[in-house]
Each structure stands twice: as structure tokens, then as C-alpha cells.
Short mmCIF file of C-alpha atoms in Angstrom, two decimals:
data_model
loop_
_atom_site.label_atom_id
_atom_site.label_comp_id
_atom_site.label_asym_id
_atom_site.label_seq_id
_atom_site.Cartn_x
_atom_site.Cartn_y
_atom_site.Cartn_z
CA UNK W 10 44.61 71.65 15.97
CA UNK W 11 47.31 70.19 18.17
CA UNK W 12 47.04 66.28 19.28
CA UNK W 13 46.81 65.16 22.37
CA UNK W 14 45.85 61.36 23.43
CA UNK W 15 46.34 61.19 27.24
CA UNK W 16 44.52 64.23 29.68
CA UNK W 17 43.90 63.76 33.44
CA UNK W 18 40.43 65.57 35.02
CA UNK W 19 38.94 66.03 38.05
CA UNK W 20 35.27 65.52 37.60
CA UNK W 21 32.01 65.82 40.75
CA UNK W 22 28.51 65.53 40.46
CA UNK W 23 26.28 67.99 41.86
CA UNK W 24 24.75 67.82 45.28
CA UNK W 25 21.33 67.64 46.03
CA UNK W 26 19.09 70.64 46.97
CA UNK W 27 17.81 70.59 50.70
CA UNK W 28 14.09 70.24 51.81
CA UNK W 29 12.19 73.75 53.06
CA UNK W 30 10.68 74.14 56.42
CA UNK W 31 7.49 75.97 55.51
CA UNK W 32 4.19 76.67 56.89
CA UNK W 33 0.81 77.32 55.25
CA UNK W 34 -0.44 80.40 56.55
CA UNK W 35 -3.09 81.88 54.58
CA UNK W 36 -6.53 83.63 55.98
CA UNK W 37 -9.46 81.63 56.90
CA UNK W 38 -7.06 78.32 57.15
CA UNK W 39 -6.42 78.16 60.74
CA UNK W 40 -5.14 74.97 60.53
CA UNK W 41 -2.81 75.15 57.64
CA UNK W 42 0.06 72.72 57.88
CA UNK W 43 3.21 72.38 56.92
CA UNK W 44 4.21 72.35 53.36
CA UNK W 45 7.93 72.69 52.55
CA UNK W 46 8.73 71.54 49.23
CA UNK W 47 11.73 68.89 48.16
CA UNK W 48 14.93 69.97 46.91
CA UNK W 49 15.95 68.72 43.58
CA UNK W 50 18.50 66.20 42.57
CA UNK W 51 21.71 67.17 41.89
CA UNK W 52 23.12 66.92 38.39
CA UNK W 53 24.77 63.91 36.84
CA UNK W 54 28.27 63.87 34.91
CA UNK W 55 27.89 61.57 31.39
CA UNK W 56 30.50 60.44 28.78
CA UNK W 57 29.51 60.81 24.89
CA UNK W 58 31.79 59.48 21.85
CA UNK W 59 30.93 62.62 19.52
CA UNK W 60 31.75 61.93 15.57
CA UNK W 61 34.20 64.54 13.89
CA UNK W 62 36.67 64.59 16.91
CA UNK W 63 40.35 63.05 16.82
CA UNK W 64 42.45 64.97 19.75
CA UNK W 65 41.35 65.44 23.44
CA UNK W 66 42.91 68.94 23.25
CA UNK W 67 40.01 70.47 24.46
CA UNK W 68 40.79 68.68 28.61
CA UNK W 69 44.13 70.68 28.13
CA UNK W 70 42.42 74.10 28.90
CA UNK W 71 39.43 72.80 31.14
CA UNK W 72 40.34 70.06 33.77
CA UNK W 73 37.63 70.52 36.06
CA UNK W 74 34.18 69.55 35.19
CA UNK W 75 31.07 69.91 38.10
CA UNK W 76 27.52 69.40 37.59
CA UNK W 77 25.39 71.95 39.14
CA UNK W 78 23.57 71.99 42.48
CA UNK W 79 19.46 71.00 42.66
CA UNK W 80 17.52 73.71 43.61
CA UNK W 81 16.53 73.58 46.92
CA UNK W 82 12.66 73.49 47.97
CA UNK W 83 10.08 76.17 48.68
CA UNK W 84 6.93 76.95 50.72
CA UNK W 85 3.06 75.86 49.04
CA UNK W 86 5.24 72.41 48.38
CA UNK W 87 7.28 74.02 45.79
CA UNK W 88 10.07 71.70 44.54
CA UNK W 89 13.21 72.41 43.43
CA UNK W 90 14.39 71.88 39.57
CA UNK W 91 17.11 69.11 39.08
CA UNK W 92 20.45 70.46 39.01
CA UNK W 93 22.05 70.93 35.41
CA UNK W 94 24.39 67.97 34.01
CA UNK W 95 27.52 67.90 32.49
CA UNK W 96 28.16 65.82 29.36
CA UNK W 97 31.80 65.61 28.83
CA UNK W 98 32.52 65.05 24.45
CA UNK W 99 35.39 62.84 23.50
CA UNK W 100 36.64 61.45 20.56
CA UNK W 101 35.49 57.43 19.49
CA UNK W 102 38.16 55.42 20.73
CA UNK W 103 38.57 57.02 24.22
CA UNK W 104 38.96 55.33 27.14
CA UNK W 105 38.12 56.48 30.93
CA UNK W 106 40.75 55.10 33.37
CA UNK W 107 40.70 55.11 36.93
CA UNK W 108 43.16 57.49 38.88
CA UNK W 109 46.07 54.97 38.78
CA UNK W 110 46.23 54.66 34.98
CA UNK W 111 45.90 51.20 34.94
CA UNK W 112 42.07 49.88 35.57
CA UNK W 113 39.73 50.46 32.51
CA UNK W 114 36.38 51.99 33.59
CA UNK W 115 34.77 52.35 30.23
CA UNK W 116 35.77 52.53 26.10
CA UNK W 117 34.39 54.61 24.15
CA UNK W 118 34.58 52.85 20.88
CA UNK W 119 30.70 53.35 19.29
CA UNK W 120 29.90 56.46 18.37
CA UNK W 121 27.03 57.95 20.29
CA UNK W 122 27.51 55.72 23.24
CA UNK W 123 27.24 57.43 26.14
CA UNK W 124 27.90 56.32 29.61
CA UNK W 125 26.75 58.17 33.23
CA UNK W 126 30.53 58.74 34.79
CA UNK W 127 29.23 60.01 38.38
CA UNK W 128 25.11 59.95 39.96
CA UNK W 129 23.93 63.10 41.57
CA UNK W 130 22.83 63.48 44.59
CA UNK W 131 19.27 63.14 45.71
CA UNK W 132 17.50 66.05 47.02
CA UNK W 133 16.19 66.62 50.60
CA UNK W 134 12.54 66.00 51.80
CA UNK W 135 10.60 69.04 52.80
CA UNK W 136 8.76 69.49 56.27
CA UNK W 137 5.45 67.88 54.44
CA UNK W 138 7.31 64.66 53.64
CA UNK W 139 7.33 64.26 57.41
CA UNK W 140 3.89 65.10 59.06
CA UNK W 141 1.53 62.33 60.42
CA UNK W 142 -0.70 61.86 63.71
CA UNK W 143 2.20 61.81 65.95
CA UNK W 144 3.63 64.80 64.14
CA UNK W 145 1.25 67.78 62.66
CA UNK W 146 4.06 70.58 62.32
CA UNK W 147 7.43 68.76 62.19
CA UNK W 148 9.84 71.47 62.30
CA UNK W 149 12.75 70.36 60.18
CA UNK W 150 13.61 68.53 56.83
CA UNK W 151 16.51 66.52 55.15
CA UNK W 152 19.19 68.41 53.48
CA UNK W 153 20.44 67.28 50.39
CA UNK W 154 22.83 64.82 49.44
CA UNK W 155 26.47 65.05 48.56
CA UNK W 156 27.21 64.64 44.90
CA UNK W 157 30.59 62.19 44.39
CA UNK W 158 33.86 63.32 43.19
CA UNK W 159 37.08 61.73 41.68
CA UNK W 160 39.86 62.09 39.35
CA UNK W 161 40.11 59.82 36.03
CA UNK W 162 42.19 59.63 33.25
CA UNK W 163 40.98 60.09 29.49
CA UNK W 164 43.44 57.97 26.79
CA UNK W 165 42.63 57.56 23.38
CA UNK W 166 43.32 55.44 21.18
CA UNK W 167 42.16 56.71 17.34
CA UNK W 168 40.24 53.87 15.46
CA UNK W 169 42.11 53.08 11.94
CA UNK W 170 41.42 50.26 9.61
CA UNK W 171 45.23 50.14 8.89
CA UNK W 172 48.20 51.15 10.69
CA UNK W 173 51.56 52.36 9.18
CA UNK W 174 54.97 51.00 11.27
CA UNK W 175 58.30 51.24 10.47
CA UNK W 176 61.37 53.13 11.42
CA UNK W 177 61.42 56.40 11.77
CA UNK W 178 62.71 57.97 8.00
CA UNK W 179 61.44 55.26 6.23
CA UNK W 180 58.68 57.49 3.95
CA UNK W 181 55.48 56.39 5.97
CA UNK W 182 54.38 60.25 6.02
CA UNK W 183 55.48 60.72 2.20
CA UNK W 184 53.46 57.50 1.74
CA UNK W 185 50.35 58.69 3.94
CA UNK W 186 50.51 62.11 1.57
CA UNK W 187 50.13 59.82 -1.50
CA UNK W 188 47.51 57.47 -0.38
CA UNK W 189 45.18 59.94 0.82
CA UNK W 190 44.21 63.79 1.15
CA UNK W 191 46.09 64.30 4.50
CA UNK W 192 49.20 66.49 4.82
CA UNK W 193 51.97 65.43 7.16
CA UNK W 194 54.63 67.27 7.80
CA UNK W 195 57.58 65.28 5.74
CA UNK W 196 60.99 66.41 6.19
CA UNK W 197 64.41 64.58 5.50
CA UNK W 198 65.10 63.93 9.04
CA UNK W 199 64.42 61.21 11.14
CA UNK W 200 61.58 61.81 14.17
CA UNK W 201 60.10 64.31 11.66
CA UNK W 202 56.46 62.65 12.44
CA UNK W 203 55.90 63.51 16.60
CA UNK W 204 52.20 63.09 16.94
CA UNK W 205 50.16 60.24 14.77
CA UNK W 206 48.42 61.56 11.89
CA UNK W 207 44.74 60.16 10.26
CA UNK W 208 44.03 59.66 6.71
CA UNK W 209 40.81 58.75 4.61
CA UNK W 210 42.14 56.64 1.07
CA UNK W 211 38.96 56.75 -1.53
CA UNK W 212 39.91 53.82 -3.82
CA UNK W 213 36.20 54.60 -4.84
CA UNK W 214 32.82 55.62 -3.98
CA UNK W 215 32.67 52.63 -2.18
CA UNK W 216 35.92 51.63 -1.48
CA UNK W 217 36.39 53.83 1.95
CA UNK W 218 39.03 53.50 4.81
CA UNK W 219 41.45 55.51 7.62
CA UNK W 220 44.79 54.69 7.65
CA UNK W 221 47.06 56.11 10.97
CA UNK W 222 50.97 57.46 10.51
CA UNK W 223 52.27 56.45 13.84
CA UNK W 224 55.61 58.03 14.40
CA UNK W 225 58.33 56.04 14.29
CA UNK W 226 60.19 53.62 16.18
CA UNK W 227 63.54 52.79 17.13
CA UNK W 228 65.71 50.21 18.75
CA UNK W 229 64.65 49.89 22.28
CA UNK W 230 61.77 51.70 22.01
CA UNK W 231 59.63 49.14 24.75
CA UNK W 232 62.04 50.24 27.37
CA UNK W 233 61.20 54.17 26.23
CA UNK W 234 63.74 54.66 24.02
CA UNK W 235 62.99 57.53 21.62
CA UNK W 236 59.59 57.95 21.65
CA UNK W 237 58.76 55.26 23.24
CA UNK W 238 55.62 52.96 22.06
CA UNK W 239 53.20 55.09 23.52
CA UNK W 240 51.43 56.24 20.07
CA UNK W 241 51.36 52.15 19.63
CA UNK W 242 47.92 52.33 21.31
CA UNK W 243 46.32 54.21 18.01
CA UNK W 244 46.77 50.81 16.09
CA UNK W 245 45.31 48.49 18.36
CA UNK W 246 42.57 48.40 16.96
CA UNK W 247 42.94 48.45 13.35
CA UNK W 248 42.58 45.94 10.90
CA UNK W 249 46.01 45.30 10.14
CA UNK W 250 49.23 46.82 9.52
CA UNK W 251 51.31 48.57 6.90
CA UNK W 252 55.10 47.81 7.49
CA UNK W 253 57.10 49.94 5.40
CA UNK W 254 60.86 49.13 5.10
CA UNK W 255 63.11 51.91 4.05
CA UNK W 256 64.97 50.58 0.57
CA UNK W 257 67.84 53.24 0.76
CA UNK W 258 69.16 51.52 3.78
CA UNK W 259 71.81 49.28 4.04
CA UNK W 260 70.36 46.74 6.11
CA UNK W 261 66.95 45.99 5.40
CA UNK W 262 66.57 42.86 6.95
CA UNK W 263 67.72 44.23 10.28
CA UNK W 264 65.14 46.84 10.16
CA UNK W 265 62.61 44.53 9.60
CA UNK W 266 63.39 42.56 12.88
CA UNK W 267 63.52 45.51 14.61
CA UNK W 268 60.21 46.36 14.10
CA UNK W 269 59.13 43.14 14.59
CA UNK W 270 60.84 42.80 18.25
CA UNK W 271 59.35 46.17 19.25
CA UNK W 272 55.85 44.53 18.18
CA UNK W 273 56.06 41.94 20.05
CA UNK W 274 57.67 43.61 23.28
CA UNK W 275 54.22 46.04 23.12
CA UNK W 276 51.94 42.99 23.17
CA UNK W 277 48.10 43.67 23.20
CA UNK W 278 47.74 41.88 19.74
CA UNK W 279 50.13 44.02 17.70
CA UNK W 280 52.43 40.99 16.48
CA UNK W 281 49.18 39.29 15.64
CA UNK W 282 47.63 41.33 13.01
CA UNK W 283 48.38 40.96 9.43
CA UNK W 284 51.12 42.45 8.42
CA UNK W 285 51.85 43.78 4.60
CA UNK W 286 54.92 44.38 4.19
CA UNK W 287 56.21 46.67 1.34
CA UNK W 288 59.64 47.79 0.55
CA UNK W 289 59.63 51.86 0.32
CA UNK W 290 61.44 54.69 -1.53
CA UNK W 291 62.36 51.85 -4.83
CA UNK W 292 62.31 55.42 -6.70
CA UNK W 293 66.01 55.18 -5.65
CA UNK W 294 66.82 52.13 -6.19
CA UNK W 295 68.25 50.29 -9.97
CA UNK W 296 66.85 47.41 -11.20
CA UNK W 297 69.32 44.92 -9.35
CA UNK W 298 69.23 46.85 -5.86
CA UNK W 299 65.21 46.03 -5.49
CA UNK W 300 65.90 42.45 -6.47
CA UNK W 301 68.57 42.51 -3.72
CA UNK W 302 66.71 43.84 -0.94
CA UNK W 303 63.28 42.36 -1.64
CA UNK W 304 65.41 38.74 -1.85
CA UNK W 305 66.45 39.87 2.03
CA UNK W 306 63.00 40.86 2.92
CA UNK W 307 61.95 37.77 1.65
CA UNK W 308 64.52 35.73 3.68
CA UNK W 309 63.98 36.98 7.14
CA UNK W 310 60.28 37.63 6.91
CA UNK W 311 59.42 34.12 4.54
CA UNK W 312 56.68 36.83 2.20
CA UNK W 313 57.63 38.50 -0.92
CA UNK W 314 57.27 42.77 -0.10
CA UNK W 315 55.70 44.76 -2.55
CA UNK W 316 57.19 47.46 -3.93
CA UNK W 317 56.12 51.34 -3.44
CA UNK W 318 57.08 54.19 -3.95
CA UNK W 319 55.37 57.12 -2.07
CA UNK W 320 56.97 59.83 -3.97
CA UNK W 321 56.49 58.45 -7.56
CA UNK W 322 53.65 56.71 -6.86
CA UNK W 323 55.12 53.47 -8.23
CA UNK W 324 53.00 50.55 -6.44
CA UNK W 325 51.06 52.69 -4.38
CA UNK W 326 47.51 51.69 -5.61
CA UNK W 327 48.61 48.01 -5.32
CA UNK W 328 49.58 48.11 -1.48
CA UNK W 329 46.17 50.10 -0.91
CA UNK W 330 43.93 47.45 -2.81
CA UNK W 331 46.00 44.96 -0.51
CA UNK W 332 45.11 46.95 2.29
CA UNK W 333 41.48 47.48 1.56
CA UNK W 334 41.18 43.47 1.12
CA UNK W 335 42.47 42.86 4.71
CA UNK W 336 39.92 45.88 6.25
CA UNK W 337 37.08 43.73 4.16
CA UNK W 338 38.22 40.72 6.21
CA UNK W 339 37.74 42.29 9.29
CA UNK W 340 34.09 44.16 8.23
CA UNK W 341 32.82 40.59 7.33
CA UNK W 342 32.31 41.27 3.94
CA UNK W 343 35.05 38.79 2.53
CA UNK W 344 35.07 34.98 4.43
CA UNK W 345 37.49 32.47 4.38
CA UNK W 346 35.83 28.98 3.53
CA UNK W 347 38.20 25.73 2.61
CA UNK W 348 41.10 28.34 2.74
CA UNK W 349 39.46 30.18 -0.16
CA UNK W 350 38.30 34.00 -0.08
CA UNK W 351 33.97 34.33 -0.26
CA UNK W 352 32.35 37.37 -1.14
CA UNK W 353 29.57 37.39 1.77
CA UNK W 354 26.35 37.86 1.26
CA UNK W 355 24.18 40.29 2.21
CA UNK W 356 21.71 39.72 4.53
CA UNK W 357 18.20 39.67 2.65
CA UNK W 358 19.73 40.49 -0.50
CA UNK W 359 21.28 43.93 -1.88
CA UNK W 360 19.64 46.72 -1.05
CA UNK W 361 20.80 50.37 -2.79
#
């Protein structure tokens, strides 16, 4: 299934069906009266986060999404059905922007929530609605209401307990393979990684959480350089992040800032998280070269890495346990108090 994060669609809500004009005319009721039914309401366009989704490819092929007409009234007061709705499925994580891209309408970030994007409209009164004293056989009735249109903009943003950053070649797809039962694409070229990719680590039954490969970036990359920090957006909301340094590299100290600048220069809380950093690929590396560049590392970013290896495995299991701790954090289930890391406890005791 291909990826896609950003789709634009045009959606309207159904009009209302009009009132009848009718007229009871039966035998032996001289005086029957008017009795035009009312026309029913037009349908309504709702949002849903649906469970088991991850791409909005599904907007690519449909773009235009209109509830259906109410029915409109009928004679012996007959009204009409309301008009069917439309119930548009995205992923959890999505968020419904206004035509210019910029003003939030709603997020999507519970699954199940659902949200009414557009009202229908109301159906007409019949003929009956409008008889009285003054007015025994009125002649006409209300048609029925417009529905409301407009065009919005669907982005997600994939929820992940832990994010993956670094430059692009610098094993974050060879490490995503090893921590967990996804399958990148890894290839010995930088930019291999286009698209960000989810995947579930089971530490243990009960040790559970997603971890996101976003594709790499490069030097420049707030002004759009490369691709750009638009896939930055799928780690907002995690927990914390993974920084993996490439150890084959000459300078890794100079990666690291990199990384760090293009953090910053993104904003929305990125540079804030917690940050584990880990120096990758040590499979490579002699005894002396890890000391070396995990002395730098230490230097510029004032933390010891840890040391990985996603294609021998080599420290893998550590990093993820490190990982796990910080996603525990953020759950509630492990509290700081006097500096010191809690266990909390469960509300009214364990329960199985």
C-alpha cells in the first residue's frame, strides 16, 4: 500500500427535501384539507479515526465526497426519509485543515472519535404545516434547504511512541528491520527511505510499542533542502526520539549538530523531547575507532551514546529497553519523585 500523509477534498452536505402541496380528496370528505407532507433533512458529512489505517491513500482516487439529498414530501402527510450521510475513515493522527493549509479545524488523535464536518440541510414544510383560520387551503410550501460545501485539507501525522532521526545512510531502516517485524526497503544509498515507515518492537507480552523510520535529513533541510522536514510531522507526537549517528563517518560530531539544528529550525517541540542518542553501524568499527567517536559524541552532545549495531544486533536490545523506559514516562506508568524513577501505582490495585 503506497503512503500518502497530505490529500486535499472537496466535501457538501446534502440539501434538504422540499415540502408537497397536496390535497385530501377522498369520497364522502368534502372538506378534506390540505395535507402535503415535509421533506426530509438532508444528509450530514462526519469524520471517524478508524483503527488499522496508516496512509490516506484512499482520498487519492476519491476527492469528492456528497451526502445525499432528503426525500422530498408526499400527499396523506407523507414525509420524506432523511437523506443518507457520508462518514469519511481516516487514519488516528489525522488532522482536518481549512482550505489555506494553515488553520486546524479538528485532530483526529483518539480512535473512534468522530466529529460532524458539514450539517445538512433541513427539509421543507408541506402545505399542512401552513393552514389555520385565515388560511384553509394554502397553496404552496417551503422548499428545502441548501446543504453547505467547502474544500479542506486532510494531513496526518502517524502516532509513534519513538521516532528514529538521523542522516540519511546512517542504518535507521537496517535498525527499524532489527528492532521489529517491519521490512524497509534498505539499500546502500543515501535517500533510500522516501516515505516514513511504522514498526511494532515486542520486548514482551507486555512490553509493546511503534517506533516511526522518518526518512532522512540533510543540511538545510528547514529551507526544503532534500526532502525537506515535511515527514517531521509523524514524530510530533511521540514519546521521544531515537538519534542514530552513522559510526563509518568521518565526522560524527558534525552530524550530530546537524541534526540537532534541523530540530530546532522545525520547532513544534521536536528539540524538546528526549533524545537517545546511539552511535550506529560499530559492526565496522575496531576497538579504538568506537572509543574515538563515542569520546566526540560525548563532547558535543555532553551524554555518553550507546552503541548498536542494526546489522549484528550488537546493543540493539539495550537502546530498545532505553526506549521503552522513556514511552513508560510518557504513559504514566514510571514518575519522577526527588529526581528518582517510581513505579506508579495502579489505580485500585492490579487487576489481570
Amino acid at each position: 500500500m503506497k503512503f500518502l500523509d497530505q490529500a486535499k477534498i472537496y466535501i457538501r452536505s446534502g440539501n434538504g427535501g422540499a415540502g408537497a402541496v397536496s390535497f385530501r380528496r377522498e369520497k364522502f370528505i368534502p372538506n378534506g384539507g390540505p395535507d402535503g407532507g415535509d421533506g426530509g433533512n438532508g444528509g450530514n458529512v462526519w469524520i471517524t479515526a478508524a483503527e488499522g489505517l496508516n496512509t490516506l491513500i484512499d482520498f487519492r482516487y476519491q476527492q469528492h465526497f456528497k451526502a445525499a439529498t432528503g426525500t422530498h414530501g408526499m400527499g396523506r402527510q407523507m414525509h420524506g426519509a432523511k437523506g443518507e450521510d457520508v462518514i469519511l475513515k481516516v487514519p488516528v493522527g489525522t488532522q482536518v485543515l481549512d482550505d489555506d493549509k494553515e488553520t486546524v479545524l479538528l485532530d483526529m488523535d483518539v480512535a473512534g472519535k468522530t466529529e460532524m464536518l458539514l450539517k445538512g440541510g433541513n427539509g421543507g414544510w408541506g402545505n399542512v404545516r401552513f393552514k389555520g383560520p385565515q388560511n384553509q387551503a394554502p397553496k404552496y410550501a417551503n422548499p428545502g434547504q441548501e446543504g453547505q460545501e467547502r474544500w479542506i485539507w486532510l494531513r496526518l501525522k502517524l502516532i509513534a511512541d519513538v521516532g528514529l532521526a538521523g542522516l540519511p545512510n546512517a542504518g535507521k531502516s537496517t535498525f527499524l528491520a532489527a528492532a521489529s517485524a517491519a521490512k524497509p526497503k534498505i539499500a546502500d544509498y543515501p535517500f533510500t527511505t522516501l516515505v516514513p515507515n511504522l514498526g511494532m518492537v515486542d520486548l514482551s507480552p507486555t512490553e509493546r510499542f511503534v517506533i516511526a523510520d522518518i526518512p532522512g535529513l540533510i543540511e538545510g533541510a528547514n529551507e526544503g533542502a532534500g526532502l525537506g522536514t515535511r515527514f517531521l510531522g509523524h514524530v510530533e507526537r511521540s514519546a521521544s526520539l531515537i538519534h542514530l549517528i552513522d559510526g563509518t563517518q568521518e565526522d560524527v560530531a558534525e552530524a550530530y549538530r546537524i541534526i540537532r539544528h534541523e530540530l530546532d529550525a522545525y520547532g513544534a517541540g521536536l528539540a524538546d523531547k528526549t533524545e537517545i542518542l546511539a552511535l550506529n553501524k560499530i559492526d565496522a568499527l575496531t576497538p579504538e575507532a568506537r572509543e574515538e567517536k563515542s569520546a566526540a559524541l560525548e563532547a558535543v552532545a555532553g551524554r555518553r551514546p550507546m552503541l548498536v549495531s542494526g546489522v549484528s544486533g550488537e546493543g540493539v536490545t539495550d537502546l530498545l529497553r532505553a526506549a521503552w523506559n522513556e514511552v513508560r514516562k510518557t504513559r504514566g506508568d514510571i514518575v519522577m519523585v526527588d529526581d528518582e524513577e517510581t513505579v506508579a501505582d495502579t489505580p485500585g490495585g492490579w487487576q489481570p
